[in-house]
Amino acid sequence: MTPFDDARRLHALSELRILDSGVESAYEDLVALACQLTRAPVAFVTLADRDRLWFKACQGLVMNEVPVESSLCHLAILTPRQPFIVEDLRSDPRVAHLAVAPGMERMRAYLGVPLLAPLGIALGTLCVLDDRVRRFETDQIESLQRLARQITLLLQQRETLNRLEELDINFSAFMNNGPFVAYIKDRDWHYSYVNEPCLQQLGLTRDDILGKDDFTLWPEAAPRLREMDEQVMRELKPSRQIERLVTPDGRHFFWQSYKFPLATRHGIALAGLSVDVTEHIEQQHLLEASQRQLLDMMKAAEQRSVTDALTGLYNRRAFDLHLAEQLQRAEEGTRPLSMLLIDVDHFKAYNDAYGHPVGDAALQDIARLLLQSCRDGDASFRYGGEEFAILLPGADGVAAQQVAERCRLVVAQHPWSRRPITLSLGVATHQPGMTAYDLTEAADQALYAAKAAGRNRVAG
């Protein structure tokens, strides 16, 4: 296999489903900007297929694809960590073997920056060409690298959207073909989603239910349903119980319902999963036994769903729920909110040197030290592999900096048995109007600054 046939790159491009896709303004805007910043007449976004170079966006020349034997960009991806620069295409021996692609005869200089997938695989390039021999300036190269990173983000977003689309298809199939009733209510208690089994059991259509509340649909049962719903949303904890409903046509039935808070882009909603237990309600002793078993399973699942198995800290799902809750309170002006994002410095090298069991033990110790360094009421999370997060309700920027520095010191001064371990920490404090994404992004940028400044420090 040649470098041009790299199976990982070809697989990544296949997953993106981008080859031979249509024109997208975001890519066109970036190639136009690339020409402006480098003062070059031609710019392309290219993707390296097995036997061809395909052009996603063009500025200055209209190209669709060129064979690999005419492709400068296939050479550029051989050095994925640095730009590929040719000051004179007619005299540089590195490109002497390449055929000249139609339309490219006048081009004399080339600058290409590889587009890297998350695992460091070069998928293609952002490149500019000039019809004169030239030396590209340092700031022009850096500008093109910045634009290339933006294109990489677009590609990652495309991959995410592809996965979400697939998940949505699978979710719909699962929800509409399972044996359970499922529904979602918004903050005004109106039904915003119901699955097919729910409609079939109730004998209603979506138009009958969506946008309506329990008091409109089943007034007799509504007070009890609302009481349970309000408890779930007030405590932000799951709840379960037997619910008795009377349909508009007078039928009585019972649901075993499990309700829980659900973080959505519009805030926290109420979700419910219910199973029809009408046929078994009269066999009370059997039902009670099954209830106990179900409660134990739900309790274990609930604990697993919000806890990281290795460190015992809250996990990423719990982080999203806690952040949504604390942001709502911060927006209401009841108290400030700060966030710490934490990265264990050079932890991959630590794992490589001492092995994953030792690395896992170190992560457990770090989690324990972070918990000891936090204040009462703070919440600690394992955010990713070697990344942690801490939410600090009631902490302004000064207090958050103090907690962050305490966390950094307790880890740096711990008597590690192998070699010292340090942390880089990013601090961000909520400002009015900030979303969960804004606050997390601010903390992430601060963390990036801490690492860029030498690590083992706090930034924010």
Short mmCIF file of C-alpha atoms in Angstrom, two decimals:
data_model
loop_
_atom_site.label_atom_id
_atom_site.label_comp_id
_atom_site.label_asym_id
_atom_site.label_seq_id
_atom_site.Cartn_x
_atom_site.Cartn_y
_atom_site.Cartn_z
CA MET A 1 0.00 0.00 0.00
CA THR A 2 1.37 3.41 -0.96
CA PRO A 3 0.95 6.46 1.27
CA PHE A 4 -1.69 7.65 -1.20
CA ASP A 5 -3.73 4.48 -0.50
CA ASP A 6 -3.70 5.00 3.26
CA ALA A 7 -6.70 2.92 4.35
CA ARG A 8 -7.31 5.09 7.40
CA ARG A 9 -7.63 8.22 5.27
CA LEU A 10 -9.88 6.53 2.75
CA HIS A 11 -12.07 5.16 5.55
CA ALA A 12 -12.30 8.60 7.19
CA LEU A 13 -13.36 10.20 3.88
CA SER A 14 -15.93 7.46 3.37
CA GLU A 15 -17.37 8.12 6.83
CA LEU A 16 -17.62 11.84 6.08
CA ARG A 17 -19.61 11.18 2.88
CA ILE A 18 -18.14 14.39 1.45
CA LEU A 19 -16.46 13.27 -1.79
CA ASP A 20 -18.44 14.49 -4.83
CA SER A 21 -20.75 16.52 -2.57
CA GLY A 22 -22.16 19.87 -3.67
CA VAL A 23 -20.92 23.42 -3.24
CA GLU A 24 -21.02 24.73 0.36
CA SER A 25 -20.63 28.44 1.07
CA ALA A 26 -18.58 27.90 4.24
CA TYR A 27 -15.77 26.25 2.28
CA GLU A 28 -16.04 28.78 -0.56
CA ASP A 29 -15.71 31.66 1.90
CA LEU A 30 -12.58 30.15 3.41
CA VAL A 31 -10.78 29.72 0.07
CA ALA A 32 -11.66 33.30 -0.83
CA LEU A 33 -10.19 34.42 2.48
CA ALA A 34 -7.11 32.29 1.84
CA CYS A 35 -6.46 34.23 -1.38
CA GLN A 36 -6.86 37.56 0.41
CA LEU A 37 -4.55 36.66 3.29
CA THR A 38 -1.77 35.21 1.12
CA ARG A 39 -2.23 37.58 -1.84
CA ALA A 40 -2.41 34.55 -4.12
CA PRO A 41 -4.81 34.38 -7.10
CA VAL A 42 -5.82 30.71 -6.64
CA ALA A 43 -6.92 28.68 -3.63
CA PHE A 44 -8.46 25.22 -3.21
CA VAL A 45 -9.83 22.91 -0.54
CA THR A 46 -8.82 19.45 -1.72
CA LEU A 47 -9.46 15.91 -0.49
CA ALA A 48 -7.14 13.05 -1.42
CA ASP A 49 -9.03 10.04 -2.74
CA ARG A 50 -7.27 6.80 -3.77
CA ASP A 51 -6.59 7.69 -7.42
CA ARG A 52 -7.55 11.33 -7.62
CA LEU A 53 -7.48 14.68 -5.91
CA TRP A 54 -11.02 16.04 -5.51
CA PHE A 55 -11.74 19.76 -5.11
CA LYS A 56 -14.34 20.72 -2.51
CA ALA A 57 -13.95 24.49 -3.00
CA CYS A 58 -12.17 26.66 -5.58
CA GLN A 59 -11.13 30.29 -5.89
CA GLY A 60 -9.47 31.72 -8.99
CA LEU A 61 -9.76 28.49 -11.02
CA VAL A 62 -12.66 26.07 -11.38
CA MET A 63 -11.45 22.50 -10.87
CA ASN A 64 -13.30 19.26 -10.16
CA GLU A 65 -10.61 16.65 -9.80
CA VAL A 66 -7.15 15.74 -11.06
CA PRO A 67 -5.43 12.33 -11.18
CA VAL A 68 -2.89 11.50 -8.50
CA GLU A 69 0.01 11.87 -10.93
CA SER A 70 -0.87 15.57 -11.27
CA SER A 71 -1.51 16.17 -7.58
CA LEU A 72 0.67 18.48 -5.52
CA CYS A 73 -1.61 17.94 -2.57
CA HIS A 74 -0.91 14.21 -2.48
CA LEU A 75 2.69 15.20 -1.81
CA ALA A 76 1.62 17.70 0.83
CA ILE A 77 -0.21 15.09 2.91
CA LEU A 78 3.02 13.08 3.20
CA THR A 79 4.16 15.73 5.70
CA PRO A 80 0.92 16.14 7.67
CA ARG A 81 2.43 18.17 10.52
CA GLN A 82 3.91 20.96 8.44
CA PRO A 83 3.04 23.03 5.36
CA PHE A 84 4.33 21.94 1.97
CA ILE A 85 5.91 24.88 0.11
CA VAL A 86 7.21 25.06 -3.45
CA GLU A 87 8.60 28.47 -4.43
CA ASP A 88 9.16 27.49 -8.09
CA LEU A 89 7.21 24.55 -9.49
CA ARG A 90 9.41 24.37 -12.59
CA SER A 91 12.72 24.03 -10.79
CA ASP A 92 11.91 22.15 -7.57
CA PRO A 93 13.02 18.48 -7.93
CA ARG A 94 10.36 17.29 -5.45
CA VAL A 95 7.61 17.97 -7.99
CA ALA A 96 9.49 17.37 -11.21
CA HIS A 97 7.82 13.97 -11.72
CA LEU A 98 4.27 15.39 -11.58
CA ALA A 99 2.25 15.91 -14.73
CA VAL A 100 0.76 19.39 -15.12
CA ALA A 101 -2.99 19.30 -14.61
CA PRO A 102 -5.12 21.04 -17.25
CA GLY A 103 -5.71 24.63 -16.24
CA MET A 104 -2.67 24.71 -13.96
CA GLU A 105 -0.03 25.41 -16.64
CA ARG A 106 0.58 29.00 -15.49
CA MET A 107 1.02 28.17 -11.82
CA ARG A 108 4.57 28.67 -10.47
CA ALA A 109 4.35 28.62 -6.64
CA TYR A 110 2.44 26.42 -4.19
CA LEU A 111 1.63 26.47 -0.47
CA GLY A 112 -0.43 23.63 0.99
CA VAL A 113 -1.49 23.01 4.60
CA PRO A 114 -2.75 19.47 5.37
CA LEU A 115 -6.25 19.06 6.80
CA LEU A 116 -5.91 16.73 9.78
CA ALA A 117 -8.57 14.38 11.13
CA PRO A 118 -8.69 13.95 14.93
CA LEU A 119 -6.20 11.03 14.86
CA GLY A 120 -3.69 13.05 12.85
CA ILE A 121 -4.66 11.56 9.48
CA ALA A 122 -4.24 14.02 6.60
CA LEU A 123 -7.45 14.04 4.53
CA GLY A 124 -6.42 16.70 2.02
CA THR A 125 -5.19 20.27 2.02
CA LEU A 126 -6.05 23.93 2.01
CA CYS A 127 -3.68 25.26 -0.64
CA VAL A 128 -2.92 28.44 -2.58
CA LEU A 129 -1.10 28.82 -5.89
CA ASP A 130 0.48 31.79 -7.62
CA ASP A 131 1.38 32.40 -11.26
CA ARG A 132 4.74 33.83 -10.26
CA VAL A 133 7.75 32.47 -8.42
CA ARG A 134 7.53 33.71 -4.84
CA ARG A 135 8.48 33.16 -1.23
CA PHE A 136 5.51 32.95 1.14
CA GLU A 137 5.82 35.09 4.25
CA THR A 138 5.65 33.61 7.74
CA ASP A 139 2.42 35.42 8.64
CA GLN A 140 0.82 34.19 5.40
CA ILE A 141 1.72 30.59 6.24
CA GLU A 142 0.36 30.97 9.75
CA SER A 143 -2.86 32.52 8.43
CA LEU A 144 -3.35 29.58 6.06
CA GLN A 145 -2.77 27.16 8.95
CA ARG A 146 -5.46 28.92 10.97
CA LEU A 147 -7.91 28.66 8.07
CA ALA A 148 -7.02 24.98 7.67
CA ARG A 149 -7.95 24.40 11.30
CA GLN A 150 -11.33 26.00 10.65
CA ILE A 151 -11.87 23.66 7.69
CA THR A 152 -10.95 20.71 9.91
CA LEU A 153 -13.63 21.87 12.34
CA LEU A 154 -16.15 21.99 9.48
CA LEU A 155 -15.23 18.43 8.55
CA GLN A 156 -15.62 17.32 12.17
CA GLN A 157 -19.01 19.02 12.34
CA ARG A 158 -20.01 17.18 9.18
CA GLU A 159 -18.98 13.88 10.74
CA THR A 160 -20.95 14.74 13.87
CA LEU A 161 -24.04 15.61 11.82
CA ASN A 162 -23.72 12.34 9.89
CA ARG A 163 -23.58 10.43 13.15
CA LEU A 164 -26.50 12.36 14.60
CA GLU A 165 -28.55 11.61 11.50
CA GLU A 166 -27.79 7.92 11.85
CA LEU A 167 -28.53 8.05 15.56
CA ASP A 168 -31.81 9.81 14.87
CA ILE A 169 -32.84 7.06 12.45
CA ASN A 170 -31.87 4.36 14.94
CA PHE A 171 -33.54 6.23 17.80
CA SER A 172 -36.81 6.54 15.90
CA ALA A 173 -36.78 2.86 15.00
CA PHE A 174 -36.03 1.89 18.60
CA MET A 175 -38.62 4.21 20.14
CA ASN A 176 -41.42 3.35 17.72
CA ASN A 177 -40.98 -0.43 17.65
CA GLY A 178 -40.34 -1.12 21.33
CA PRO A 179 -42.86 -2.34 23.91
CA PHE A 180 -42.80 0.85 25.97
CA VAL A 181 -44.58 4.21 25.86
CA ALA A 182 -42.26 7.24 25.61
CA TYR A 183 -42.97 10.95 25.82
CA ILE A 184 -41.35 14.32 26.51
CA LYS A 185 -42.91 17.40 28.13
CA ASP A 186 -41.51 20.92 27.86
CA ARG A 187 -41.10 23.36 30.75
CA ASP A 188 -44.73 24.42 30.36
CA TRP A 189 -45.79 20.75 30.78
CA HIS A 190 -46.95 20.48 27.16
CA TYR A 191 -46.22 17.25 25.30
CA SER A 192 -43.49 17.87 22.70
CA TYR A 193 -42.84 14.22 21.74
CA VAL A 194 -44.73 10.91 21.90
CA ASN A 195 -43.80 7.59 20.28
CA GLU A 196 -46.04 5.30 18.23
CA PRO A 197 -46.85 2.85 21.07
CA CYS A 198 -48.09 5.80 23.12
CA LEU A 199 -50.48 6.87 20.35
CA GLN A 200 -51.66 3.28 19.80
CA GLN A 201 -52.37 2.67 23.47
CA LEU A 202 -54.22 5.93 23.96
CA GLY A 203 -56.07 5.71 20.65
CA LEU A 204 -55.03 9.26 19.78
CA THR A 205 -53.11 11.04 17.01
CA ARG A 206 -50.09 13.29 17.41
CA ASP A 207 -52.30 16.30 16.73
CA ASP A 208 -54.49 15.19 19.64
CA ILE A 209 -51.54 15.22 22.08
CA LEU A 210 -48.69 17.47 20.96
CA GLY A 211 -48.86 20.95 22.45
CA LYS A 212 -51.42 19.92 25.09
CA ASP A 213 -50.97 19.23 28.81
CA ASP A 214 -52.36 16.57 31.15
CA PHE A 215 -55.18 18.80 32.41
CA THR A 216 -56.49 19.06 28.86
CA LEU A 217 -56.07 15.37 28.02
CA TRP A 218 -57.08 13.58 31.25
CA PRO A 219 -58.31 16.04 33.91
CA GLU A 220 -59.02 13.34 36.50
CA ALA A 221 -55.45 12.05 36.66
CA ALA A 222 -53.73 15.38 35.91
CA PRO A 223 -53.19 16.61 39.52
CA ARG A 224 -51.33 13.40 40.49
CA LEU A 225 -49.30 13.42 37.26
CA ARG A 226 -48.37 17.08 37.70
CA GLU A 227 -47.25 16.50 41.29
CA MET A 228 -44.82 13.80 40.19
CA ASP A 229 -43.59 15.85 37.24
CA GLU A 230 -42.93 18.89 39.41
CA GLN A 231 -40.95 16.80 41.87
CA VAL A 232 -38.71 15.45 39.13
CA MET A 233 -38.03 18.91 37.72
CA ARG A 234 -37.60 20.51 41.13
CA GLU A 235 -35.08 17.94 42.36
CA LEU A 236 -33.60 17.12 38.92
CA LYS A 237 -33.68 13.46 39.88
CA PRO A 238 -35.44 10.49 38.26
CA SER A 239 -38.63 9.14 39.81
CA ARG A 240 -40.88 6.19 39.23
CA GLN A 241 -44.41 5.15 40.26
CA ILE A 242 -47.63 3.55 39.10
CA GLU A 243 -49.88 5.98 37.22
CA ARG A 244 -53.59 5.53 36.58
CA LEU A 245 -55.06 7.15 33.48
CA VAL A 246 -58.53 7.47 32.01
CA THR A 247 -58.62 7.99 28.24
CA PRO A 248 -61.12 10.37 26.59
CA ASP A 249 -63.26 7.36 25.64
CA GLY A 250 -63.47 6.20 29.29
CA ARG A 251 -60.92 3.33 29.34
CA HIS A 252 -58.91 2.86 32.55
CA PHE A 253 -55.37 1.55 32.56
CA PHE A 254 -52.18 1.68 34.61
CA TRP A 255 -48.64 2.61 33.63
CA GLN A 256 -45.42 1.80 35.41
CA SER A 257 -43.66 5.11 34.71
CA TYR A 258 -40.03 6.16 35.01
CA LYS A 259 -39.57 9.93 34.64
CA PHE A 260 -36.31 11.85 34.51
CA PRO A 261 -34.89 15.30 33.60
CA LEU A 262 -33.58 15.55 30.04
CA ALA A 263 -31.10 18.22 28.95
CA THR A 264 -32.03 19.66 25.53
CA ARG A 265 -30.91 22.70 23.53
CA HIS A 266 -33.94 24.56 24.83
CA GLY A 267 -33.25 23.77 28.50
CA ILE A 268 -34.26 20.91 30.76
CA ALA A 269 -37.35 18.95 29.71
CA LEU A 270 -39.18 16.06 31.39
CA ALA A 271 -38.93 12.63 29.75
CA GLY A 272 -40.94 9.56 30.60
CA LEU A 273 -40.86 5.84 29.82
CA SER A 274 -43.93 3.80 30.73
CA VAL A 275 -45.00 0.19 30.49
CA ASP A 276 -48.63 -0.93 30.56
CA VAL A 277 -49.22 -2.99 33.72
CA THR A 278 -53.01 -2.98 33.63
CA GLU A 279 -53.34 -6.76 33.25
CA HIS A 280 -51.19 -7.39 36.31
CA ILE A 281 -52.36 -4.72 38.72
CA GLU A 282 -54.85 -7.05 40.46
CA GLN A 283 -52.08 -9.58 41.18
CA GLN A 284 -50.61 -7.19 43.73
CA HIS A 285 -48.09 -9.51 45.36
CA LEU A 286 -46.52 -10.38 42.01
CA LEU A 287 -46.53 -6.76 40.99
CA GLU A 288 -44.81 -5.72 44.24
CA ALA A 289 -42.07 -8.28 43.69
CA SER A 290 -41.51 -7.08 40.15
CA GLN A 291 -41.54 -3.48 41.38
CA ARG A 292 -38.75 -4.18 43.87
CA GLN A 293 -36.66 -5.78 41.16
CA LEU A 294 -37.36 -2.93 38.75
CA LEU A 295 -36.51 -0.34 41.40
CA ASP A 296 -33.17 -2.01 42.10
CA MET A 297 -32.34 -2.15 38.41
CA MET A 298 -33.33 1.48 37.89
CA LYS A 299 -31.32 2.59 40.90
CA ALA A 300 -28.23 0.76 39.64
CA ALA A 301 -28.74 2.10 36.13
CA GLU A 302 -29.27 5.60 37.45
CA GLN A 303 -26.04 5.42 39.46
CA ARG A 304 -24.10 4.01 36.53
CA SER A 305 -25.53 6.63 34.19
CA VAL A 306 -24.04 9.54 36.14
CA THR A 307 -20.88 8.01 37.66
CA ASP A 308 -17.47 7.35 36.10
CA ALA A 309 -16.60 3.74 36.82
CA LEU A 310 -12.85 4.33 37.23
CA THR A 311 -12.66 7.42 39.42
CA GLY A 312 -16.05 7.44 41.15
CA LEU A 313 -16.55 11.07 40.09
CA TYR A 314 -19.59 12.27 38.16
CA ASN A 315 -19.37 11.51 34.42
CA ARG A 316 -19.96 13.66 31.32
CA ARG A 317 -23.73 13.04 31.32
CA ALA A 318 -23.92 14.27 34.92
CA PHE A 319 -21.81 17.29 33.90
CA ASP A 320 -24.37 18.30 31.25
CA LEU A 321 -27.27 17.99 33.72
CA HIS A 322 -25.50 19.88 36.53
CA LEU A 323 -24.31 22.60 34.17
CA ALA A 324 -27.80 23.15 32.77
CA GLU A 325 -29.21 23.43 36.30
CA GLN A 326 -26.50 25.82 37.57
CA LEU A 327 -26.65 27.98 34.45
CA GLN A 328 -30.38 28.43 34.92
CA ARG A 329 -29.79 29.62 38.48
CA ALA A 330 -26.95 31.89 37.39
CA GLU A 331 -29.13 33.43 34.68
CA GLU A 332 -31.84 34.05 37.27
CA GLY A 333 -29.24 36.05 39.18
CA THR A 334 -29.39 33.96 42.35
CA ARG A 335 -25.64 33.32 42.56
CA PRO A 336 -22.49 33.34 40.41
CA LEU A 337 -21.06 30.27 38.69
CA SER A 338 -17.52 29.35 37.65
CA MET A 339 -16.05 26.35 35.87
CA LEU A 340 -12.65 24.67 35.88
CA LEU A 341 -11.47 22.49 33.00
CA ILE A 342 -8.42 20.43 33.95
CA ASP A 343 -5.95 18.45 31.87
CA VAL A 344 -3.33 16.07 33.29
CA ASP A 345 -0.07 17.23 31.72
CA HIS A 346 1.57 14.80 29.29
CA PHE A 347 -0.55 11.92 30.54
CA LYS A 348 -0.20 9.91 27.32
CA ALA A 349 3.55 9.78 27.90
CA TYR A 350 2.89 8.67 31.50
CA ASN A 351 0.66 5.85 30.26
CA ASP A 352 3.18 4.86 27.60
CA ALA A 353 6.01 4.80 30.14
CA TYR A 354 4.33 2.94 32.99
CA GLY A 355 1.34 1.20 31.48
CA HIS A 356 -2.40 1.77 31.67
CA PRO A 357 -2.94 0.08 35.08
CA VAL A 358 -0.50 2.54 36.65
CA GLY A 359 -2.10 5.38 34.70
CA ASP A 360 -5.57 4.35 35.91
CA ALA A 361 -4.34 4.34 39.51
CA ALA A 362 -2.91 7.83 38.99
CA LEU A 363 -6.26 9.07 37.65
CA GLN A 364 -7.98 7.66 40.75
CA ASP A 365 -5.50 9.48 43.00
CA ILE A 366 -5.97 12.73 41.05
CA ALA A 367 -9.76 12.42 41.41
CA ARG A 368 -9.38 11.95 45.18
CA LEU A 369 -7.04 14.96 45.46
CA LEU A 370 -9.44 17.14 43.46
CA LEU A 371 -12.33 16.19 45.73
CA GLN A 372 -10.23 17.11 48.77
CA SER A 373 -9.38 20.49 47.25
CA CYS A 374 -12.95 21.52 46.44
CA ARG A 375 -15.38 23.43 48.60
CA ASP A 376 -18.64 22.07 49.96
CA GLY A 377 -21.20 22.26 47.20
CA ASP A 378 -18.68 22.05 44.34
CA ALA A 379 -19.14 19.19 41.86
CA SER A 380 -16.24 17.28 40.29
CA PHE A 381 -16.47 15.36 37.02
CA ARG A 382 -14.33 13.14 34.84
CA TYR A 383 -14.80 15.11 31.62
CA GLY A 384 -12.77 12.86 29.30
CA GLY A 385 -9.82 10.45 29.32
CA GLU A 386 -7.36 12.57 31.33
CA GLU A 387 -9.59 15.61 31.56
CA PHE A 388 -11.57 16.69 34.61
CA ALA A 389 -14.07 19.46 35.25
CA ILE A 390 -15.28 21.19 38.39
CA LEU A 391 -18.43 23.33 38.68
CA LEU A 392 -18.20 26.01 41.36
CA PRO A 393 -21.69 27.35 42.26
CA GLY A 394 -21.46 30.64 44.13
CA ALA A 395 -17.82 31.24 43.09
CA ASP A 396 -16.78 34.41 41.31
CA GLY A 397 -13.56 34.64 39.30
CA VAL A 398 -11.35 35.27 42.34
CA ALA A 399 -12.74 32.36 44.33
CA ALA A 400 -12.50 30.08 41.27
CA GLN A 401 -8.83 31.01 40.78
CA GLN A 402 -8.16 30.12 44.43
CA VAL A 403 -9.79 26.70 44.09
CA ALA A 404 -7.92 26.08 40.82
CA GLU A 405 -4.57 26.96 42.36
CA ARG A 406 -5.32 24.74 45.35
CA CYS A 407 -6.06 21.84 42.99
CA ARG A 408 -2.90 22.46 41.03
CA LEU A 409 -0.70 22.59 44.14
CA VAL A 410 -2.14 19.52 45.84
CA VAL A 411 -1.42 17.41 42.75
CA ALA A 412 2.00 18.95 42.04
CA GLN A 413 3.11 18.45 45.67
CA HIS A 414 1.75 14.92 46.02
CA PRO A 415 4.52 12.29 46.53
CA TRP A 416 3.98 10.42 43.26
CA SER A 417 5.82 7.08 43.20
CA ARG A 418 6.81 7.14 39.51
CA ARG A 419 7.37 10.74 38.49
CA PRO A 420 5.77 14.08 39.31
CA ILE A 421 2.32 14.70 37.86
CA THR A 422 1.04 18.21 37.20
CA LEU A 423 -2.18 19.81 36.02
CA SER A 424 -3.05 22.61 33.62
CA LEU A 425 -6.29 24.39 34.53
CA GLY A 426 -8.58 26.78 32.66
CA VAL A 427 -10.97 28.98 34.64
CA ALA A 428 -14.13 30.64 33.30
CA THR A 429 -16.86 32.55 35.11
CA HIS A 430 -20.44 32.90 33.90
CA GLN A 431 -21.45 36.20 32.37
CA PRO A 432 -25.09 37.18 31.63
CA GLY A 433 -26.36 35.55 28.45
CA MET A 434 -23.74 32.79 28.39
CA THR A 435 -24.93 29.36 27.24
CA ALA A 436 -23.49 26.05 28.39
CA TYR A 437 -21.43 25.97 25.21
CA ASP A 438 -20.13 29.53 25.78
CA LEU A 439 -19.01 28.85 29.34
CA THR A 440 -17.39 25.53 28.45
CA GLU A 441 -15.66 27.07 25.43
CA ALA A 442 -14.31 29.93 27.59
CA ALA A 443 -12.88 27.42 30.09
CA ASP A 444 -11.45 25.35 27.24
CA GLN A 445 -9.74 28.39 25.73
CA ALA A 446 -8.28 29.23 29.13
CA LEU A 447 -7.04 25.64 29.46
CA TYR A 448 -5.46 25.90 26.03
CA ALA A 449 -3.70 29.08 27.14
CA ALA A 450 -2.40 27.37 30.31
CA LYS A 451 -0.95 24.52 28.26
CA ALA A 452 0.50 26.88 25.67
CA ALA A 453 2.18 28.90 28.43
CA GLY A 454 4.11 25.88 29.69
CA ARG A 455 1.56 23.75 31.61
CA ASN A 456 1.40 23.21 35.40
CA ARG A 457 -0.45 26.50 35.75
CA VAL A 458 -3.84 28.16 35.96
CA ALA A 459 -5.18 30.45 33.27
CA GLY A 460 -8.43 32.30 32.96
#
